[in-house]
mmCIF file of C-alpha atoms in Angstrom:
data_model
loop_
_atom_site.group_PDB
_atom_site.id
_atom_site.type_symbol
_atom_site.label_atom_id
_atom_site.label_comp_id
_atom_site.label_asym_id
_atom_site.label_seq_id
_atom_site.Cartn_x
_atom_site.Cartn_y
_atom_site.Cartn_z
ATOM 1 C CA MET A 1 -35.965 12.904 5.075
ATOM 2 C CA GLU A 2 -35.509 9.726 7.097
ATOM 3 C CA PHE A 3 -32.606 7.343 6.772
ATOM 4 C CA SER A 4 -32.517 3.718 7.764
ATOM 5 C CA TYR A 5 -29.373 2.086 9.018
ATOM 6 C CA THR A 6 -28.288 -1.525 8.784
ATOM 7 C CA MET A 7 -26.166 -3.270 11.351
ATOM 8 C CA ASN A 8 -22.456 -3.422 10.591
ATOM 9 C CA THR A 9 -21.761 -6.945 9.334
ATOM 10 C CA THR A 10 -18.310 -6.905 10.984
ATOM 11 C CA GLU A 11 -19.672 -6.052 14.438
ATOM 12 C CA ASN A 12 -18.246 -8.393 17.102
ATOM 13 C CA LYS A 13 -15.729 -9.734 14.577
ATOM 14 C CA ILE A 14 -11.975 -9.245 14.700
ATOM 15 C CA THR A 15 -11.229 -7.513 11.415
ATOM 16 C CA VAL A 16 -7.965 -7.817 9.519
ATOM 17 C CA THR A 17 -7.574 -4.048 9.804
ATOM 18 C CA SER A 18 -9.460 -1.070 11.190
ATOM 19 C CA PRO A 19 -9.248 2.504 9.919
ATOM 20 C CA LEU A 20 -7.488 5.127 11.965
ATOM 21 C CA LEU A 21 -10.272 7.646 12.618
ATOM 22 C CA PRO A 22 -9.710 11.178 13.940
ATOM 23 C CA PRO A 23 -11.718 12.123 17.039
ATOM 24 C CA LEU A 24 -15.120 13.330 15.847
ATOM 25 C CA LYS A 25 -15.031 16.239 18.303
ATOM 26 C CA ASP A 26 -11.839 17.491 16.622
ATOM 27 C CA PHE A 27 -13.164 16.962 13.110
ATOM 28 C CA VAL A 28 -16.395 18.924 13.531
ATOM 29 C CA PRO A 29 -14.709 22.365 13.976
ATOM 30 C CA LEU A 30 -12.702 21.796 10.793
ATOM 31 C CA LEU A 31 -15.876 20.857 8.925
ATOM 32 C CA GLU A 32 -17.528 24.015 10.203
ATOM 33 C CA ASP A 33 -14.577 26.033 8.952
ATOM 34 C CA ILE A 34 -14.776 24.370 5.529
ATOM 35 C CA TRP A 35 -18.501 25.203 5.403
ATOM 36 C CA LYS A 36 -17.690 28.843 6.170
ATOM 37 C CA ARG A 37 -14.972 29.032 3.531
ATOM 38 C CA LYS A 38 -17.208 27.411 0.882
ATOM 39 C CA TRP A 39 -14.093 26.150 -0.900
ATOM 40 C CA ILE A 40 -14.306 22.377 -0.831
ATOM 41 C CA THR A 41 -11.868 21.255 -3.546
ATOM 42 C CA ASN A 42 -9.325 22.614 -6.079
ATOM 43 C CA ASN A 43 -6.210 23.113 -3.935
ATOM 44 C CA GLY A 44 -8.002 24.653 -0.975
ATOM 45 C CA HIS A 45 -6.765 25.720 2.446
ATOM 46 C CA TYR A 46 -6.639 22.276 4.077
ATOM 47 C CA HIS A 47 -5.244 20.640 0.955
ATOM 48 C CA GLN A 48 -2.298 23.017 1.102
ATOM 49 C CA LEU A 49 -1.861 22.484 4.838
ATOM 50 C CA LEU A 50 -1.846 18.711 4.436
ATOM 51 C CA GLU A 51 0.712 18.763 1.625
ATOM 52 C CA LYS A 52 3.023 20.856 3.800
ATOM 53 C CA ALA A 53 2.471 18.714 6.891
ATOM 54 C CA LEU A 54 3.034 15.443 5.023
ATOM 55 C CA SER A 55 6.145 16.774 3.322
ATOM 56 C CA GLU A 56 7.597 17.592 6.737
ATOM 57 C CA TYR A 57 6.471 14.384 8.429
ATOM 58 C CA LEU A 58 7.666 12.090 5.652
ATOM 59 C CA GLY A 59 10.861 14.019 4.952
ATOM 60 C CA VAL A 60 10.168 14.451 1.244
ATOM 61 C CA PRO A 61 10.781 17.566 -0.874
ATOM 62 C CA TYR A 62 7.619 17.625 -3.025
ATOM 63 C CA ILE A 63 4.315 15.832 -2.577
ATOM 64 C CA SER A 64 1.080 16.047 -4.558
ATOM 65 C CA LEU A 65 -2.167 14.826 -3.019
ATOM 66 C CA PHE A 66 -4.608 12.685 -4.985
ATOM 67 C CA THR A 67 -8.134 11.421 -4.516
ATOM 68 C CA ASN A 68 -6.992 7.790 -4.245
ATOM 69 C CA GLY A 69 -3.873 5.662 -4.502
ATOM 70 C CA THR A 70 -4.302 4.447 -8.080
ATOM 71 C CA ILE A 71 -4.406 7.766 -9.907
ATOM 72 C CA PRO A 72 -0.873 8.694 -8.720
ATOM 73 C CA LEU A 73 0.376 5.506 -10.378
ATOM 74 C CA LEU A 74 -1.455 6.390 -13.594
ATOM 75 C CA THR A 75 -0.054 9.902 -13.437
ATOM 76 C CA ALA A 76 3.493 8.754 -12.745
ATOM 77 C CA PHE A 77 3.682 7.041 -16.144
ATOM 78 C CA GLN A 78 2.374 10.198 -17.806
ATOM 79 C CA ALA A 79 4.742 12.488 -15.904
ATOM 80 C CA LEU A 80 7.776 10.440 -16.946
ATOM 81 C CA GLY A 81 6.627 9.950 -20.550
ATOM 82 C CA ILE A 82 6.471 6.161 -20.239
ATOM 83 C CA LYS A 83 4.275 4.783 -23.021
ATOM 84 C CA ASP A 84 4.256 2.262 -25.870
ATOM 85 C CA CYS A 85 6.853 0.128 -24.102
ATOM 86 C CA GLU A 86 7.430 -2.486 -21.424
ATOM 87 C CA VAL A 87 7.828 -2.016 -17.687
ATOM 88 C CA ILE A 88 9.447 -4.594 -15.430
ATOM 89 C CA THR A 89 7.356 -5.200 -12.340
ATOM 90 C CA THR A 90 6.311 -7.668 -9.685
ATOM 91 C CA PRO A 91 3.346 -10.057 -9.805
ATOM 92 C CA TYR A 92 3.147 -9.972 -5.999
ATOM 93 C CA SER A 93 1.115 -6.835 -5.357
ATOM 94 C CA PHE A 94 -2.394 -5.458 -5.473
ATOM 95 C CA VAL A 95 -3.692 -5.475 -9.046
ATOM 96 C CA ALA A 96 -3.704 -1.652 -9.249
ATOM 97 C CA THR A 97 0.082 -1.757 -9.738
ATOM 98 C CA SER A 98 -0.094 -3.520 -13.104
ATOM 99 C CA ASN A 99 -3.451 -2.028 -14.056
ATOM 100 C CA ALA A 100 -1.801 1.391 -14.029
ATOM 101 C CA ALA A 101 0.697 0.169 -16.626
ATOM 102 C CA ILE A 102 -1.999 -1.318 -18.856
ATOM 103 C CA TRP A 103 -4.074 1.880 -18.704
ATOM 104 C CA ASN A 104 -1.012 3.716 -20.029
ATOM 105 C CA ASP A 105 -0.600 1.204 -22.891
ATOM 106 C CA VAL A 106 2.484 -0.209 -21.208
ATOM 107 C CA GLU A 107 2.925 -3.978 -21.020
ATOM 108 C CA PRO A 108 3.999 -5.302 -17.608
ATOM 109 C CA VAL A 109 6.836 -7.811 -17.702
ATOM 110 C CA PHE A 110 6.683 -9.896 -14.550
ATOM 111 C CA VAL A 111 9.870 -10.795 -12.711
ATOM 112 C CA ASP A 112 10.046 -13.131 -9.737
ATOM 113 C CA ILE A 113 10.439 -11.950 -6.162
ATOM 114 C CA ASP A 114 12.903 -12.351 -3.315
ATOM 115 C CA GLU A 115 11.651 -14.942 -0.818
ATOM 116 C CA LYS A 116 13.217 -12.988 2.074
ATOM 117 C CA THR A 117 11.237 -9.784 1.463
ATOM 118 C CA GLY A 118 8.462 -10.461 -1.059
ATOM 119 C CA ASN A 119 9.897 -7.675 -3.219
ATOM 120 C CA LEU A 120 11.097 -7.648 -6.813
ATOM 121 C CA ASP A 121 14.344 -9.628 -7.016
ATOM 122 C CA PRO A 122 17.076 -7.394 -8.505
ATOM 123 C CA ASN A 123 18.978 -10.498 -9.611
ATOM 124 C CA LYS A 124 16.152 -11.346 -12.024
ATOM 125 C CA ILE A 125 15.675 -7.897 -13.569
ATOM 126 C CA GLU A 126 18.472 -7.681 -16.139
ATOM 127 C CA GLU A 127 17.535 -10.872 -17.951
ATOM 128 C CA ALA A 128 14.025 -9.458 -18.470
ATOM 129 C CA ILE A 129 15.197 -6.195 -20.073
ATOM 130 C CA THR A 130 14.510 -5.832 -23.811
ATOM 131 C CA PRO A 131 14.843 -2.925 -26.253
ATOM 132 C CA LYS A 132 11.231 -2.028 -25.362
ATOM 133 C CA THR A 133 11.911 -1.705 -21.635
ATOM 134 C CA LYS A 134 11.658 1.877 -20.391
ATOM 135 C CA ALA A 135 11.008 1.559 -16.678
ATOM 136 C CA ILE A 136 11.008 -0.564 -13.527
ATOM 137 C CA LEU A 137 7.961 -0.600 -11.263
ATOM 138 C CA PRO A 138 8.858 -2.207 -7.912
ATOM 139 C CA VAL A 139 6.611 -2.397 -4.839
ATOM 140 C CA HIS A 140 7.677 -2.048 -1.202
ATOM 141 C CA VAL A 141 5.523 -5.049 -0.260
ATOM 142 C CA TYR A 142 3.997 -4.889 3.242
ATOM 143 C CA GLY A 143 6.234 -1.855 3.813
ATOM 144 C CA ASN A 144 9.431 -3.932 3.442
ATOM 145 C CA PRO A 145 11.940 -1.694 1.616
ATOM 146 C CA CYS A 146 13.087 -2.900 -1.786
ATOM 147 C CA ASN A 147 16.780 -3.212 -2.536
ATOM 148 C CA THR A 148 16.693 0.301 -3.959
ATOM 149 C CA LYS A 149 20.450 0.548 -4.442
ATOM 150 C CA ALA A 150 20.633 -2.547 -6.655
ATOM 151 C CA ILE A 151 17.533 -1.501 -8.605
ATOM 152 C CA GLN A 152 18.915 1.988 -9.213
ATOM 153 C CA GLU A 153 22.229 0.599 -10.436
ATOM 154 C CA ILE A 154 20.380 -1.466 -13.032
ATOM 155 C CA ALA A 155 18.203 1.503 -14.000
ATOM 156 C CA ASP A 156 21.258 3.715 -14.464
ATOM 157 C CA LYS A 157 23.050 1.049 -16.505
ATOM 158 C CA TYR A 158 20.169 0.725 -18.978
ATOM 159 C CA GLY A 159 18.755 4.258 -18.849
ATOM 160 C CA LEU A 160 15.472 3.225 -17.214
ATOM 161 C CA LYS A 161 13.056 5.202 -15.073
ATOM 162 C CA VAL A 162 12.018 3.833 -11.666
ATOM 163 C CA ILE A 163 8.545 4.275 -10.182
ATOM 164 C CA TYR A 164 8.086 2.886 -6.684
ATOM 165 C CA ASP A 165 4.638 1.749 -5.668
ATOM 166 C CA ALA A 166 4.981 2.673 -1.996
ATOM 167 C CA ALA A 167 1.308 2.146 -1.130
ATOM 168 C CA HIS A 168 2.308 0.184 1.995
ATOM 169 C CA ALA A 169 5.337 2.271 2.936
ATOM 170 C CA PHE A 170 3.997 5.385 4.659
ATOM 171 C CA GLY A 171 6.691 6.617 7.056
ATOM 172 C CA VAL A 172 9.063 3.701 6.417
ATOM 173 C CA LYS A 173 12.764 4.541 6.723
ATOM 174 C CA LYS A 174 16.026 2.789 5.978
ATOM 175 C CA ASP A 175 19.064 3.855 8.014
ATOM 176 C CA GLY A 176 17.013 6.760 9.320
ATOM 177 C CA LYS A 177 16.190 8.069 5.834
ATOM 178 C CA THR A 178 12.848 7.887 4.069
ATOM 179 C CA ILE A 179 12.607 5.340 1.273
ATOM 180 C CA LEU A 180 10.080 7.556 -0.556
ATOM 181 C CA THR A 181 12.731 9.608 -2.364
ATOM 182 C CA ASP A 182 14.337 6.603 -4.059
ATOM 183 C CA GLY A 183 13.811 6.217 -7.793
ATOM 184 C CA ASP A 184 12.236 8.929 -9.942
ATOM 185 C CA ILE A 185 8.782 8.893 -8.353
ATOM 186 C CA SER A 186 7.085 7.166 -5.431
ATOM 187 C CA THR A 187 3.356 6.812 -4.935
ATOM 188 C CA LEU A 188 1.373 6.336 -1.737
ATOM 189 C CA SER A 189 -2.095 5.089 -0.907
ATOM 190 C CA PHE A 190 -4.159 6.648 1.875
ATOM 191 C CA HIS A 191 -6.975 4.121 1.576
ATOM 192 C CA ALA A 192 -8.922 3.321 4.746
ATOM 193 C CA THR A 193 -7.107 -0.019 5.053
ATOM 194 C CA LYS A 194 -3.675 1.611 5.215
ATOM 195 C CA THR A 195 -1.724 2.573 8.335
ATOM 196 C CA TYR A 196 -2.412 6.233 7.563
ATOM 197 C CA ASN A 197 -5.595 7.103 5.714
ATOM 198 C CA THR A 198 -7.692 9.973 4.410
ATOM 199 C CA VAL A 199 -10.683 7.623 3.866
ATOM 200 C CA GLU A 200 -9.704 7.368 0.191
ATOM 201 C CA GLY A 201 -6.631 9.196 -0.981
ATOM 202 C CA GLY A 202 -3.077 8.986 -2.152
ATOM 203 C CA ALA A 203 -0.003 10.971 -3.059
ATOM 204 C CA LEU A 204 2.832 11.218 -5.546
ATOM 205 C CA ILE A 205 6.324 12.153 -4.402
ATOM 206 C CA CYS A 206 8.869 13.734 -6.723
ATOM 207 C CA LYS A 207 12.181 15.524 -6.421
ATOM 208 C CA ASP A 208 11.845 18.972 -7.970
ATOM 209 C CA GLU A 209 9.422 21.869 -8.220
ATOM 210 C CA LYS A 210 9.062 21.691 -12.002
ATOM 211 C CA THR A 211 7.968 18.049 -11.892
ATOM 212 C CA LYS A 212 5.496 18.784 -9.108
ATOM 213 C CA ALA A 213 3.958 21.609 -11.137
ATOM 214 C CA TYR A 214 3.585 19.251 -14.087
ATOM 215 C CA ILE A 215 2.018 16.559 -11.893
ATOM 216 C CA ASP A 216 -0.370 19.093 -10.346
ATOM 217 C CA SER A 217 -1.417 20.095 -13.856
ATOM 218 C CA LEU A 218 -1.936 16.469 -14.934
ATOM 219 C CA LYS A 219 -4.207 15.753 -11.962
ATOM 220 C CA ASN A 220 -6.272 18.866 -12.781
ATOM 221 C CA PHE A 221 -7.275 18.056 -16.371
ATOM 222 C CA GLY A 222 -4.014 19.521 -17.731
ATOM 223 C CA TYR A 223 -4.714 23.114 -16.734
ATOM 224 C CA THR A 224 -1.682 25.362 -16.279
ATOM 225 C CA SER A 225 -3.782 28.506 -15.825
ATOM 226 C CA GLU A 226 -7.435 29.467 -15.928
ATOM 227 C CA ILE A 227 -7.525 29.457 -19.739
ATOM 228 C CA TYR A 228 -4.687 27.137 -20.760
ATOM 229 C CA ILE A 229 -4.555 23.362 -20.988
ATOM 230 C CA THR A 230 -1.244 21.944 -22.158
ATOM 231 C CA GLU A 231 -1.865 18.216 -21.519
ATOM 232 C CA THR A 232 -4.770 15.792 -21.593
ATOM 233 C CA GLY A 233 -4.934 15.462 -17.848
ATOM 234 C CA ILE A 234 -7.219 13.652 -15.430
ATOM 235 C CA ASN A 235 -9.222 14.647 -12.375
ATOM 236 C CA GLY A 236 -7.285 13.322 -9.394
ATOM 237 C CA LYS A 237 -7.611 16.099 -6.817
ATOM 238 C CA MET A 238 -8.152 15.520 -3.104
ATOM 239 C CA ASP A 239 -11.002 17.514 -1.586
ATOM 240 C CA GLU A 240 -10.958 19.699 1.533
ATOM 241 C CA ILE A 241 -12.922 17.317 3.740
ATOM 242 C CA ARG A 242 -10.479 14.453 3.309
ATOM 243 C CA SER A 243 -7.545 16.854 3.582
ATOM 244 C CA ALA A 244 -8.791 18.071 6.966
ATOM 245 C CA TYR A 245 -9.422 14.468 8.051
ATOM 246 C CA GLY A 246 -5.859 13.623 7.011
ATOM 247 C CA LEU A 247 -4.417 16.519 9.012
ATOM 248 C CA LEU A 248 -6.061 15.199 12.154
ATOM 249 C CA ASN A 249 -4.963 11.622 11.500
ATOM 250 C CA LEU A 250 -1.389 12.810 11.157
ATOM 251 C CA GLN A 251 -1.534 13.883 14.810
ATOM 252 C CA ASN A 252 -2.334 10.317 15.878
ATOM 253 C CA ILE A 253 -0.301 8.252 13.443
ATOM 254 C CA ASP A 254 2.748 7.705 15.661
ATOM 255 C CA ASP A 255 0.613 6.311 18.473
ATOM 256 C CA ALA A 256 -1.232 4.055 16.009
ATOM 257 C CA ILE A 257 2.054 2.703 14.611
ATOM 258 C CA ALA A 258 3.330 2.044 18.159
ATOM 259 C CA LYS A 259 0.208 -0.031 18.866
ATOM 260 C CA ARG A 260 0.623 -1.920 15.596
ATOM 261 C CA LYS A 261 4.217 -2.642 16.584
ATOM 262 C CA HIS A 262 2.989 -4.224 19.818
ATOM 263 C CA VAL A 263 0.654 -6.475 17.820
ATOM 264 C CA ALA A 264 3.485 -7.497 15.490
ATOM 265 C CA GLU A 265 5.835 -8.224 18.389
ATOM 266 C CA THR A 266 3.179 -10.349 20.101
ATOM 267 C CA TYR A 267 2.646 -12.416 16.948
ATOM 268 C CA ARG A 268 6.358 -12.749 16.296
ATOM 269 C CA SER A 269 7.071 -13.964 19.820
ATOM 270 C CA ALA A 270 4.262 -16.539 19.754
ATOM 271 C CA LEU A 271 4.925 -17.888 16.272
ATOM 272 C CA LYS A 272 8.712 -17.817 15.950
ATOM 273 C CA ASN A 273 9.335 -21.510 16.685
ATOM 274 C CA ILE A 274 6.188 -23.084 15.261
ATOM 275 C CA ASP A 275 6.710 -25.849 12.692
ATOM 276 C CA GLY A 276 5.034 -25.002 9.411
ATOM 277 C CA ILE A 277 4.959 -21.213 9.973
ATOM 278 C CA THR A 278 7.555 -18.808 8.634
ATOM 279 C CA MET A 279 7.684 -15.023 8.784
ATOM 280 C CA PHE A 280 9.810 -12.304 7.235
ATOM 281 C CA SER A 281 12.832 -11.375 9.314
ATOM 282 C CA GLU A 282 13.014 -7.832 10.629
ATOM 283 C CA ASP A 283 15.893 -5.606 9.523
ATOM 284 C CA SER A 284 17.282 -3.552 12.413
ATOM 285 C CA SER A 285 18.155 -0.724 10.021
ATOM 286 C CA VAL A 286 14.509 -0.288 8.961
ATOM 287 C CA THR A 287 11.864 1.818 10.698
ATOM 288 C CA TYR A 288 8.659 -0.095 9.937
ATOM 289 C CA ASN A 289 5.040 1.056 9.934
ATOM 290 C CA TYR A 290 3.631 -2.430 10.655
ATOM 291 C CA SER A 291 0.995 -2.142 7.971
ATOM 292 C CA TYR A 292 0.555 -5.925 7.606
ATOM 293 C CA PHE A 293 1.563 -9.106 9.391
ATOM 294 C CA PRO A 294 1.931 -11.925 6.862
ATOM 295 C CA ILE A 295 2.700 -15.484 7.882
ATOM 296 C CA PHE A 296 3.449 -18.314 5.467
ATOM 297 C CA ILE A 297 1.924 -21.738 6.004
ATOM 298 C CA ASP A 298 3.680 -24.934 4.924
ATOM 299 C CA ASN A 299 0.700 -27.221 4.327
ATOM 300 C CA LYS A 300 2.829 -30.324 4.864
ATOM 301 C CA ASN A 301 4.308 -29.333 8.224
ATOM 302 C CA PHE A 302 1.551 -27.279 9.850
ATOM 303 C CA TRP A 303 -1.484 -28.804 11.547
ATOM 304 C CA THR A 304 -3.772 -27.528 8.796
ATOM 305 C CA THR A 305 -3.611 -25.931 5.372
ATOM 306 C CA ARG A 306 -3.468 -22.207 4.733
ATOM 307 C CA ASP A 307 -6.922 -22.174 3.153
ATOM 308 C CA ASP A 308 -8.532 -24.270 5.888
ATOM 309 C CA LEU A 309 -7.002 -22.000 8.537
ATOM 310 C CA PHE A 310 -8.375 -18.980 6.697
ATOM 311 C CA ILE A 311 -11.844 -20.565 6.636
ATOM 312 C CA ASN A 312 -11.656 -21.669 10.271
ATOM 313 C CA LEU A 313 -10.642 -18.221 11.460
ATOM 314 C CA ARG A 314 -13.519 -16.648 9.542
ATOM 315 C CA ALA A 315 -15.972 -19.165 10.996
ATOM 316 C CA ASN A 316 -14.875 -18.023 14.443
ATOM 317 C CA GLY A 317 -15.228 -14.311 13.734
ATOM 318 C CA ILE A 318 -11.578 -13.607 12.861
ATOM 319 C CA LEU A 319 -11.085 -12.013 9.457
ATOM 320 C CA SER A 320 -7.634 -12.724 8.044
ATOM 321 C CA ARG A 321 -6.653 -12.218 4.401
ATOM 322 C CA ARG A 322 -4.721 -14.174 1.776
ATOM 323 C CA TYR A 323 -2.848 -11.104 0.603
ATOM 324 C CA PHE A 324 -1.658 -11.366 -2.261
ATOM 325 C CA TYR A 325 -3.596 -14.286 -3.635
ATOM 326 C CA PRO A 326 -4.090 -14.862 -6.497
ATOM 327 C CA LEU A 327 -1.026 -13.278 -8.064
ATOM 328 C CA ILE A 328 -1.664 -10.465 -10.521
ATOM 329 C CA SER A 329 -0.112 -12.680 -13.187
ATOM 330 C CA ASN A 330 -2.755 -15.353 -12.555
ATOM 331 C CA PHE A 331 -5.719 -13.050 -13.133
ATOM 332 C CA LYS A 332 -7.417 -13.538 -16.499
ATOM 333 C CA PRO A 333 -6.424 -10.142 -18.050
ATOM 334 C CA TYR A 334 -2.741 -10.989 -17.548
ATOM 335 C CA GLN A 335 -2.542 -14.684 -18.350
ATOM 336 C CA HIS A 336 -1.693 -14.069 -22.019
ATOM 337 C CA ILE A 337 1.547 -12.292 -21.105
ATOM 338 C CA PRO A 338 4.487 -14.714 -21.531
ATOM 339 C CA SER A 339 6.192 -13.562 -18.329
ATOM 340 C CA ALA A 340 3.035 -14.420 -16.344
ATOM 341 C CA SER A 341 3.655 -18.174 -16.552
ATOM 342 C CA ARG A 342 3.981 -20.050 -13.273
ATOM 343 C CA GLU A 343 7.316 -21.449 -14.446
ATOM 344 C CA ASN A 344 8.699 -17.916 -14.650
ATOM 345 C CA LEU A 345 7.496 -16.988 -11.158
ATOM 346 C CA PRO A 346 8.079 -19.929 -8.787
ATOM 347 C CA VAL A 347 8.832 -17.883 -5.663
ATOM 348 C CA ALA A 348 5.905 -15.527 -6.166
ATOM 349 C CA ASN A 349 3.487 -18.399 -6.733
ATOM 350 C CA LYS A 350 4.749 -20.242 -3.671
ATOM 351 C CA MET A 351 4.343 -17.126 -1.546
ATOM 352 C CA ALA A 352 0.853 -16.412 -2.877
ATOM 353 C CA ASP A 353 -0.213 -20.002 -2.205
ATOM 354 C CA SER A 354 1.002 -19.947 1.406
ATOM 355 C CA VAL A 355 0.470 -16.387 2.695
ATOM 356 C CA LEU A 356 -2.041 -15.401 5.350
ATOM 357 C CA CYS A 357 -2.156 -11.881 6.772
ATOM 358 C CA LEU A 358 -3.287 -11.867 10.380
ATOM 359 C CA PRO A 359 -5.318 -8.997 11.866
ATOM 360 C CA ILE A 360 -3.171 -5.998 12.750
ATOM 361 C CA HIS A 361 -4.358 -2.541 13.727
ATOM 362 C CA HIS A 362 -4.275 0.008 16.523
ATOM 363 C CA LEU A 363 -7.486 -1.181 18.216
ATOM 364 C CA LEU A 364 -6.522 -4.823 18.862
ATOM 365 C CA ASN A 365 -6.133 -5.689 22.527
ATOM 366 C CA ASP A 366 -4.206 -8.500 24.199
ATOM 367 C CA GLY A 367 -7.354 -10.544 24.744
ATOM 368 C CA GLN A 368 -8.134 -10.456 21.036
ATOM 369 C CA LEU A 369 -4.540 -11.345 20.178
ATOM 370 C CA GLU A 370 -4.753 -14.351 22.492
ATOM 371 C CA GLN A 371 -7.983 -15.395 20.780
ATOM 372 C CA ILE A 372 -6.432 -15.095 17.314
ATOM 373 C CA LEU A 373 -3.352 -17.073 18.305
ATOM 374 C CA SER A 374 -5.418 -19.763 19.969
ATOM 375 C CA PHE A 375 -7.154 -20.542 16.685
ATOM 376 C CA VAL A 376 -3.920 -20.322 14.685
ATOM 377 C CA LEU A 377 -1.944 -22.649 16.955
ATOM 378 C CA ASN A 378 -4.485 -25.028 18.440
ATOM 379 C CA PRO A 379 -6.571 -27.369 16.262
ATOM 380 C CA ASN A 380 -9.259 -27.271 18.931
ATOM 381 C CA GLY A 381 -9.271 -23.461 19.029
ATOM 382 C CA GLY A 382 -8.332 -22.416 22.524
ATOM 383 C CA GLY A 383 -5.909 -22.507 25.380
ATOM 384 C CA THR A 384 -2.848 -20.953 23.746
ATOM 385 C CA ASP A 385 -1.109 -18.281 25.805
ATOM 386 C CA VAL A 386 0.107 -15.072 24.192
#
């Protein structure tokens, strides 16, 4: 059988991200071993190794691997018995966050965000709580830690569960401690666009062995043994090939994050005093993973608008992203929800209308960074020093 190949449409472009890929020479022996074992899914050898390795690396007690980053969110609602209710969440995220609520027959109630972090504003949560509220679903946006202490105090006061969408927060720490054990459950995405990836993949982090066993059953159709199903579960298992791939990527993740940090520091130094550009401040108590580098464009004070800059960069082979634009609350399936109104979410709408994520990944070199900055800072596109 012959296969034809088409040229990569992003060749010679500077992409907004680039997947961390394990060395092919290291991957092939693991593939050969998987072929010999003939066990390619269903909690196999490499699946078990990756769960153990990630638990140790991330500093979490219990982790369950999934085939992508959305199914852990779906499963989290099931595991905590959250249904036929409301969940307080953020409009400033990828749509999977709220979709997971809807798929569990839970109505998202949108609360505005903190302009300093992009995260759910704890000061706005209590006024949104109703008798139907059963949970809070915050997101560590761009890997910026939420104010987990304030959120937990509110959750404890009202008897609410807390699920953290930590899709961006792989390896992030606050005061030297992982943020992934805050709340009742945290979920991760290992999508190819993330700092750490297994091509597609994800994980759910919980605090005790009993909950993990329940989660592992839910992601395997509800089976608790070969002949017993106790729940109407789903198929969310990660296969052996991606588990092996993930094991290899774990060996290179620290180096990749260090290179991303260099990119972020270069941007921050070049853009810190530019009229019309603002950035999030860094917190010295946080260990970041540098998963994204958002800047915010003031159309009135910068030399061009956010959207025109986005278009101009693309025309010159630089792929940035307006992430997150539009807001979840502005998508058609959510517009009927009262809390989705623009009047209720002024900070989130302002952020969505001004954000531009610049390219950041482990393969960017200083020449490419200079090229990116030249088009960001110079209307004529050139001559700006890094």
